[in-house]
PDB file of C-alpha atoms in Angstrom:
ATOM      1  CA  MET A   1      25.762  15.236  11.566  1.00 72.00           C
ATOM      2  CA  ALA A   2      23.400  13.290  13.847  1.00 84.00           C
ATOM      3  CA  PRO A   3      20.485  15.024  15.062  1.00 94.00           C
ATOM      4  CA  ARG A   4      20.456  16.347  18.758  1.00 97.00           C
ATOM      5  CA  GLU A   5      16.595  16.223  19.167  1.00 98.00           C
ATOM      6  CA  ALA A   6      14.267  13.308  20.085  1.00 98.00           C
ATOM      7  CA  VAL A   7      10.527  12.946  20.468  1.00 98.00           C
ATOM      8  CA  VAL A   8       9.298  10.382  23.089  1.00 98.00           C
ATOM      9  CA  LEU A   9       5.890   9.230  23.372  1.00 95.00           C
ATOM     10  CA  ALA A  10       5.096   9.326  27.010  1.00 92.00           C
ATOM     11  CA  GLY A  11       1.306   9.422  27.189  1.00 81.00           C
ATOM     12  CA  GLY A  12       0.730   5.624  28.052  1.00 66.00           C
ATOM     13  CA  PHE A  13      -2.103   4.829  30.515  1.00 62.00           C
ATOM     14  CA  GLY A  14      -0.094   1.779  32.012  1.00 53.00           C
ATOM     15  CA  THR A  15      -3.405  -0.207  32.432  1.00 62.00           C
ATOM     16  CA  ARG A  16      -1.684  -3.526  32.289  1.00 58.00           C
ATOM     17  CA  LEU A  17       0.674  -2.453  35.066  1.00 59.00           C
ATOM     18  CA  ARG A  18      -2.001  -1.566  37.589  1.00 56.00           C
ATOM     19  CA  SER A  19      -1.277  -4.640  39.641  1.00 55.00           C
ATOM     20  CA  GLU A  20       2.341  -3.501  40.047  1.00 59.00           C
ATOM     21  CA  VAL A  21       2.301   0.426  39.850  1.00 64.00           C
ATOM     22  CA  ALA A  22       0.050   2.993  41.488  1.00 69.00           C
ATOM     23  CA  ASP A  23      -2.109   5.409  39.263  1.00 75.00           C
ATOM     24  CA  LEU A  24       0.854   6.829  37.296  1.00 80.00           C
ATOM     25  CA  PRO A  25       1.505   7.280  33.559  1.00 83.00           C
ATOM     26  CA  LYS A  26       3.363   4.292  32.356  1.00 84.00           C
ATOM     27  CA  PRO A  27       6.791   5.926  31.739  1.00 90.00           C
ATOM     28  CA  MET A  28       6.793   7.088  35.433  1.00 91.00           C
ATOM     29  CA  ALA A  29       6.602   3.473  36.673  1.00 89.00           C
ATOM     30  CA  PRO A  30       9.353   3.119  39.283  1.00 90.00           C
ATOM     31  CA  VAL A  31      12.460   0.970  38.367  1.00 93.00           C
ATOM     32  CA  SER A  32      14.821   0.458  41.202  1.00 93.00           C
ATOM     33  CA  GLY A  33      13.578   3.613  42.912  1.00 91.00           C
ATOM     34  CA  ARG A  34      13.636   5.919  39.830  1.00 94.00           C
ATOM     35  CA  PRO A  35      10.960   6.633  37.146  1.00 93.00           C
ATOM     36  CA  PHE A  36      11.607   4.625  34.054  1.00 94.00           C
ATOM     37  CA  LEU A  37      11.595   7.648  31.909  1.00 95.00           C
ATOM     38  CA  GLU A  38      14.782   8.860  33.807  1.00 96.00           C
ATOM     39  CA  TYR A  39      16.664   5.925  32.376  1.00 96.00           C
ATOM     40  CA  LEU A  40      15.332   6.578  29.050  1.00 97.00           C
ATOM     41  CA  LEU A  41      16.456  10.195  29.122  1.00 97.00           C
ATOM     42  CA  SER A  42      19.837   9.132  30.466  1.00 97.00           C
ATOM     43  CA  LYS A  43      20.283   6.857  27.426  1.00 97.00           C
ATOM     44  CA  LEU A  44      19.285   9.700  25.119  1.00 97.00           C
ATOM     45  CA  GLU A  45      21.734  12.060  26.751  1.00 97.00           C
ATOM     46  CA  SER A  46      24.557   9.566  26.486  1.00 96.00           C
ATOM     47  CA  GLN A  47      23.910   9.577  22.594  1.00 96.00           C
ATOM     48  CA  GLY A  48      24.317  13.415  22.341  1.00 96.00           C
ATOM     49  CA  ILE A  49      20.691  14.468  22.478  1.00 97.00           C
ATOM     50  CA  ASP A  50      20.218  17.824  24.130  1.00 96.00           C
ATOM     51  CA  ARG A  51      16.564  18.642  23.440  1.00 98.00           C
ATOM     52  CA  VAL A  52      13.549  16.295  24.129  1.00 98.00           C
ATOM     53  CA  ILE A  53       9.913  16.767  23.104  1.00 98.00           C
ATOM     54  CA  LEU A  54       7.719  14.564  25.361  1.00 97.00           C
ATOM     55  CA  SER A  55       4.373  13.706  23.895  1.00 95.00           C
ATOM     56  CA  VAL A  56       2.349  13.241  27.126  1.00 94.00           C
ATOM     57  CA  GLY A  57      -1.412  12.644  28.034  1.00 87.00           C
ATOM     58  CA  TYR A  58      -2.674  10.645  30.897  1.00 83.00           C
ATOM     59  CA  ARG A  59      -1.593  12.263  34.219  1.00 87.00           C
ATOM     60  CA  HIS A  60       0.899  14.374  32.323  1.00 91.00           C
ATOM     61  CA  GLU A  61       1.151  16.640  35.313  1.00 93.00           C
ATOM     62  CA  ALA A  62       3.219  13.948  37.069  1.00 92.00           C
ATOM     63  CA  ILE A  63       5.711  13.926  34.315  1.00 94.00           C
ATOM     64  CA  MET A  64       5.956  17.802  33.855  1.00 96.00           C
ATOM     65  CA  GLN A  65       6.283  18.417  37.635  1.00 96.00           C
ATOM     66  CA  HIS A  66       9.062  15.754  37.909  1.00 95.00           C
ATOM     67  CA  PHE A  67      11.285  16.805  34.805  1.00 97.00           C
ATOM     68  CA  GLY A  68      10.203  20.477  34.350  1.00 96.00           C
ATOM     69  CA  ASP A  69      11.772  22.361  31.309  1.00 96.00           C
ATOM     70  CA  GLN A  70      15.291  21.026  31.958  1.00 96.00           C
ATOM     71  CA  TRP A  71      16.799  17.642  33.070  1.00 95.00           C
ATOM     72  CA  ARG A  72      20.493  17.441  33.524  1.00 94.00           C
ATOM     73  CA  ASN A  73      21.799  18.822  30.266  1.00 93.00           C
ATOM     74  CA  MET A  74      18.660  18.509  28.182  1.00 97.00           C
ATOM     75  CA  SER A  75      16.020  20.972  27.602  1.00 98.00           C
ATOM     76  CA  ILE A  76      12.547  19.448  27.833  1.00 98.00           C
ATOM     77  CA  GLU A  77       9.354  20.542  25.848  1.00 97.00           C
ATOM     78  CA  TYR A  78       5.879  19.062  25.910  1.00 97.00           C
ATOM     79  CA  PHE A  79       3.082  18.373  23.720  1.00 95.00           C
ATOM     80  CA  VAL A  80       0.040  17.712  25.735  1.00 94.00           C
ATOM     81  CA  GLU A  81      -2.532  15.192  24.171  1.00 89.00           C
ATOM     82  CA  GLU A  82      -6.084  16.543  25.101  1.00 85.00           C
ATOM     83  CA  GLU A  83      -7.388  13.259  23.762  1.00 84.00           C
ATOM     84  CA  ALA A  84      -5.586   9.904  22.879  1.00 83.00           C
ATOM     85  CA  LEU A  85      -3.925  10.296  19.514  1.00 88.00           C
ATOM     86  CA  GLY A  86      -2.295   6.776  19.242  1.00 89.00           C
ATOM     87  CA  THR A  87       1.376   6.425  18.546  1.00 91.00           C
ATOM     88  CA  GLY A  88       1.022   8.021  15.028  1.00 93.00           C
ATOM     89  CA  GLY A  89      -0.983  11.045  16.236  1.00 92.00           C
ATOM     90  CA  GLY A  90       1.315  11.648  19.091  1.00 92.00           C
ATOM     91  CA  LEU A  91       4.479  11.540  16.999  1.00 95.00           C
ATOM     92  CA  VAL A  92       3.054  13.882  14.251  1.00 94.00           C
ATOM     93  CA  ALA A  93       1.791  16.444  16.743  1.00 93.00           C
ATOM     94  CA  ALA A  94       5.029  16.300  18.762  1.00 95.00           C
ATOM     95  CA  PHE A  95       7.095  16.632  15.500  1.00 97.00           C
ATOM     96  CA  GLY A  96       5.547  20.028  15.196  1.00 95.00           C
ATOM     97  CA  LEU A  97       7.879  21.263  17.862  1.00 97.00           C
ATOM     98  CA  VAL A  98      11.078  19.840  16.367  1.00 98.00           C
ATOM     99  CA  LYS A  99      13.401  22.683  15.242  1.00 97.00           C
ATOM    100  CA  GLY A 100      15.882  20.489  13.090  1.00 97.00           C
ATOM    101  CA  GLY A 101      15.360  18.755   9.885  1.00 97.00           C
ATOM    102  CA  SER A 102      15.301  15.366  11.487  1.00 98.00           C
ATOM    103  CA  ALA A 103      14.866  13.858  14.860  1.00 98.00           C
ATOM    104  CA  PHE A 104      14.898  10.442  16.603  1.00 98.00           C
ATOM    105  CA  ALA A 105      11.624   9.111  17.804  1.00 98.00           C
ATOM    106  CA  LEU A 106      10.862   6.269  20.500  1.00 96.00           C
ATOM    107  CA  ASN A 107       8.348   4.955  22.808  1.00 93.00           C
ATOM    108  CA  GLY A 108       8.405   6.089  26.480  1.00 92.00           C
ATOM    109  CA  ASP A 109       7.915   2.486  27.847  1.00 90.00           C
ATOM    110  CA  THR A 110      10.701   0.677  26.072  1.00 91.00           C
ATOM    111  CA  LEU A 111      14.525   0.972  26.232  1.00 95.00           C
ATOM    112  CA  LEU A 112      16.887  -0.229  23.437  1.00 96.00           C
ATOM    113  CA  HIS A 113      20.555  -0.031  24.558  1.00 96.00           C
ATOM    114  CA  ALA A 114      21.856   0.528  21.089  1.00 96.00           C
ATOM    115  CA  ASP A 115      24.280   2.996  19.405  1.00 96.00           C
ATOM    116  CA  PHE A 116      21.890   5.670  18.152  1.00 97.00           C
ATOM    117  CA  MET A 117      24.802   7.090  15.904  1.00 96.00           C
ATOM    118  CA  ALA A 118      24.610   3.762  13.916  1.00 97.00           C
ATOM    119  CA  LEU A 119      21.177   4.636  12.896  1.00 97.00           C
ATOM    120  CA  ALA A 120      22.135   8.204  12.121  1.00 97.00           C
ATOM    121  CA  GLN A 121      24.894   6.707   9.723  1.00 97.00           C
ATOM    122  CA  THR A 122      22.346   4.460   8.017  1.00 97.00           C
ATOM    123  CA  PHE A 123      20.026   7.487   7.590  1.00 97.00           C
ATOM    124  CA  ASP A 124      22.726   9.586   6.097  1.00 97.00           C
ATOM    125  CA  ASP A 125      24.299   7.080   3.918  1.00 96.00           C
ATOM    126  CA  ASN A 126      21.047   6.113   2.164  1.00 96.00           C
ATOM    127  CA  GLN A 127      19.582   9.626   2.090  1.00 96.00           C
ATOM    128  CA  ALA A 128      16.730   7.953   3.844  1.00 97.00           C
ATOM    129  CA  ASP A 129      13.259   9.627   4.573  1.00 97.00           C
ATOM    130  CA  LEU A 130      13.039   7.256   7.665  1.00 98.00           C
ATOM    131  CA  ALA A 131      15.379   4.914   9.425  1.00 98.00           C
ATOM    132  CA  MET A 132      14.682   2.487  12.187  1.00 97.00           C
ATOM    133  CA  PHE A 133      16.456  -0.232  14.203  1.00 97.00           C
ATOM    134  CA  VAL A 134      15.424  -3.870  13.705  1.00 96.00           C
ATOM    135  CA  ARG A 135      16.311  -6.512  16.188  1.00 92.00           C
ATOM    136  CA  GLU A 136      17.364  -9.976  15.150  1.00 88.00           C
ATOM    137  CA  ILE A 137      15.503 -12.660  17.123  1.00 86.00           C
ATOM    138  CA  GLU A 138      15.111 -16.373  16.959  1.00 85.00           C
ATOM    139  CA  ASP A 139      11.382 -16.530  17.144  1.00 81.00           C
ATOM    140  CA  CYS A 140       9.074 -14.059  15.414  1.00 78.00           C
ATOM    141  CA  GLY A 141       5.952 -15.788  16.439  1.00 72.00           C
ATOM    142  CA  ARG A 142       4.740 -12.988  18.680  1.00 72.00           C
ATOM    143  CA  TYR A 143       5.669 -10.167  16.376  1.00 79.00           C
ATOM    144  CA  GLY A 144       5.413  -8.789  12.913  1.00 81.00           C
ATOM    145  CA  ARG A 145       8.398  -9.699  10.863  1.00 89.00           C
ATOM    146  CA  CYS A 146      10.272  -7.023   8.871  1.00 93.00           C
ATOM    147  CA  GLU A 147      10.850  -7.839   5.231  1.00 92.00           C
ATOM    148  CA  LEU A 148      14.196  -6.583   3.999  1.00 94.00           C
ATOM    149  CA  ASP A 149      16.263  -5.965   0.972  1.00 93.00           C
ATOM    150  CA  GLY A 150      19.670  -5.509   2.161  1.00 93.00           C
ATOM    151  CA  ASP A 151      19.109  -2.665   4.672  1.00 94.00           C
ATOM    152  CA  ARG A 152      16.032  -1.395   2.974  1.00 95.00           C
ATOM    153  CA  LEU A 153      12.644  -2.166   4.506  1.00 96.00           C
ATOM    154  CA  THR A 154      10.228  -3.509   1.882  1.00 94.00           C
ATOM    155  CA  GLY A 155       7.273  -4.691   3.989  1.00 92.00           C
ATOM    156  CA  PHE A 156       5.913  -6.602   7.051  1.00 92.00           C
ATOM    157  CA  SER A 157       4.676 -10.272   7.357  1.00 89.00           C
ATOM    158  CA  GLU A 158       3.152 -12.173  10.178  1.00 84.00           C
ATOM    159  CA  GLY A 159       5.852 -14.001  12.130  1.00 75.00           C
ATOM    160  CA  ARG A 160       5.694 -17.749  12.566  1.00 77.00           C
ATOM    161  CA  PRO A 161       6.602 -19.628  15.521  1.00 78.00           C
ATOM    162  CA  ASP A 162      10.372 -20.693  15.663  1.00 77.00           C
ATOM    163  CA  GLN A 163      10.911 -18.517  12.526  1.00 81.00           C
ATOM    164  CA  ALA A 164      14.135 -16.248  12.898  1.00 85.00           C
ATOM    165  CA  GLY A 165      14.104 -12.801  11.563  1.00 87.00           C
ATOM    166  CA  CYS A 166      14.089  -9.140  12.287  1.00 91.00           C
ATOM    167  CA  ILE A 167      11.412  -7.264  14.254  1.00 90.00           C
ATOM    168  CA  ASN A 168      10.827  -3.578  14.692  1.00 92.00           C
ATOM    169  CA  ALA A 169      12.810  -2.335  17.675  1.00 93.00           C
ATOM    170  CA  GLY A 170      10.796   0.872  18.211  1.00 93.00           C
ATOM    171  CA  VAL A 171      13.524   3.496  17.643  1.00 97.00           C
ATOM    172  CA  TYR A 172      13.304   5.692  14.596  1.00 98.00           C
ATOM    173  CA  LEU A 173      15.066   8.575  12.929  1.00 98.00           C
ATOM    174  CA  ALA A 174      12.714  10.566  10.672  1.00 98.00           C
ATOM    175  CA  ARG A 175      12.752  13.755   8.359  1.00 98.00           C
ATOM    176  CA  THR A 176      10.780  16.424  10.185  1.00 98.00           C
ATOM    177  CA  ASP A 177       8.982  17.495   7.062  1.00 97.00           C
ATOM    178  CA  LEU A 178       7.916  13.830   6.444  1.00 96.00           C
ATOM    179  CA  MET A 179       6.344  13.389   9.761  1.00 96.00           C
ATOM    180  CA  ARG A 180       4.547  16.637   9.662  1.00 95.00           C
ATOM    181  CA  ALA A 181       3.001  15.874   6.225  1.00 94.00           C
ATOM    182  CA  ILE A 182       1.403  12.760   7.718  1.00 91.00           C
ATOM    183  CA  PRO A 183      -2.414  13.160   7.736  1.00 85.00           C
ATOM    184  CA  ASN A 184      -3.487  13.416  11.464  1.00 76.00           C
ATOM    185  CA  ALA A 185      -7.273  13.591  11.350  1.00 69.00           C
ATOM    186  CA  ALA A 186      -7.843  10.758  13.797  1.00 75.00           C
ATOM    187  CA  PRO A 187      -5.994   8.552  16.343  1.00 88.00           C
ATOM    188  CA  PHE A 188      -3.800   6.010  14.541  1.00 92.00           C
ATOM    189  CA  SER A 189      -0.876   3.670  14.986  1.00 91.00           C
ATOM    190  CA  PHE A 190       2.380   4.621  13.577  1.00 94.00           C
ATOM    191  CA  GLU A 191       3.594   0.977  13.558  1.00 92.00           C
ATOM    192  CA  THR A 192       0.401  -0.544  11.895  1.00 90.00           C
ATOM    193  CA  ASP A 193      -1.247   2.225  10.060  1.00 92.00           C
ATOM    194  CA  TYR A 194       1.470   4.378   8.784  1.00 94.00           C
ATOM    195  CA  LEU A 195       4.783   2.217   8.415  1.00 94.00           C
ATOM    196  CA  PRO A 196       3.264  -0.249   5.862  1.00 93.00           C
ATOM    197  CA  GLN A 197       2.504   2.735   3.575  1.00 92.00           C
ATOM    198  CA  ALA A 198       5.699   4.490   4.157  1.00 94.00           C
ATOM    199  CA  VAL A 199       7.698   1.579   2.688  1.00 94.00           C
ATOM    200  CA  ARG A 200       5.780   1.902  -0.475  1.00 92.00           C
ATOM    201  CA  ASP A 201       6.116   5.628  -0.720  1.00 93.00           C
ATOM    202  CA  HIS A 202       9.358   6.513   0.786  1.00 94.00           C
ATOM    203  CA  ARG A 203      13.001   5.484   1.417  1.00 96.00           C
ATOM    204  CA  VAL A 204      12.791   3.421   4.638  1.00 97.00           C
ATOM    205  CA  HIS A 205      16.119   1.794   5.828  1.00 98.00           C
ATOM    206  CA  VAL A 206      17.136  -0.208   8.855  1.00 97.00           C
ATOM    207  CA  THR A 207      19.938  -0.786  11.087  1.00 97.00           C
ATOM    208  CA  ARG A 208      20.306  -4.196  12.575  1.00 96.00           C
ATOM    209  CA  THR A 209      21.054  -4.564  16.255  1.00 96.00           C
ATOM    210  CA  SER A 210      21.303  -7.295  18.939  1.00 93.00           C
ATOM    211  CA  ALA A 211      21.397  -4.653  21.757  1.00 94.00           C
ATOM    212  CA  ASP A 212      19.639  -5.244  25.050  1.00 92.00           C
ATOM    213  CA  PHE A 213      15.864  -4.404  24.952  1.00 91.00           C
ATOM    214  CA  ILE A 214      13.161  -4.350  27.455  1.00 89.00           C
ATOM    215  CA  ASP A 215       9.485  -3.204  27.293  1.00 86.00           C
ATOM    216  CA  ILE A 216       8.075  -2.503  30.805  1.00 86.00           C
ATOM    217  CA  GLY A 217       4.385  -2.595  29.623  1.00 80.00           C
ATOM    218  CA  VAL A 218       3.439  -5.875  31.291  1.00 80.00           C
ATOM    219  CA  PRO A 219       4.043  -7.218  34.821  1.00 84.00           C
ATOM    220  CA  ASP A 220       6.595  -9.907  34.036  1.00 86.00           C
ATOM    221  CA  SER A 221       8.819  -7.488  32.069  1.00 85.00           C
ATOM    222  CA  PHE A 222       8.312  -4.669  34.630  1.00 85.00           C
ATOM    223  CA  LYS A 223       9.561  -7.034  37.478  1.00 89.00           C
ATOM    224  CA  LEU A 224      12.588  -8.041  35.168  1.00 91.00           C
ATOM    225  CA  ALA A 225      13.390  -4.436  34.634  1.00 90.00           C
ATOM    226  CA  GLN A 226      14.081  -3.867  38.330  1.00 92.00           C
ATOM    227  CA  SER A 227      17.456  -5.561  37.952  1.00 93.00           C
ATOM    228  CA  PHE A 228      17.905  -5.537  34.131  1.00 91.00           C
ATOM    229  CA  ILE A 229      17.852  -1.709  33.644  1.00 93.00           C
ATOM    230  CA  PRO A 230      20.067  -0.634  36.539  1.00 90.00           C
ATOM    231  CA  ALA A 231      22.779  -3.213  35.232  1.00 91.00           C
ATOM    232  CA  LEU A 232      22.917  -1.101  32.180  1.00 91.00           C
ATOM    233  CA  GLY A 233      24.622   1.737  34.128  1.00 89.00           C
ATOM    234  CA  LEU A 234      22.385   4.498  32.988  1.00 86.00           C
TER     235      LEU A 234
END
């Protein structure tokens, strides 16, 4: 059975969006009149998620006042970062509030319009410790390239210009006990500090997707999001 919980990293400063957005946490940046985080939560609700843990930090009051402890049919809980923990620290801390044996995890400033149940199927079929979406693109030059053996993630390499391949799409499904066991003594990046180690020590599998994806973290993509995201019908 697919998990019904998700952890969302929603503590971003939004520094690169200052030219476009007022002093707000990045997930609250307005897209066509609504905070971006509303669209992300709508996506999660459409995938059967009914409990969300938001890892919040910068200007967290704005998020908590807007969403409260219930949004539509989803209950909302918060882990408040007293200091910046990085993507890894934020995820580990927030997984301390997860009730089930596994949960989805994703960034609060990106949206992947994929079928999360496909990721759950990969997770179950392979008895994985961690599963993640990878997106097939024609040019990996700007990104780290995922090295795969079938649907098993074996490592990462630097992408070369005009090299096709798969990149990390930023949506995960992880065992709760695995996440809680990660050492969390200092801020760290889940993507660059933890994942390379995880592929050596654990069963990490992927689901390939070509689903629509957007990251609102820079002005150009934020401007694109104003028409791109409403068209998804969330």
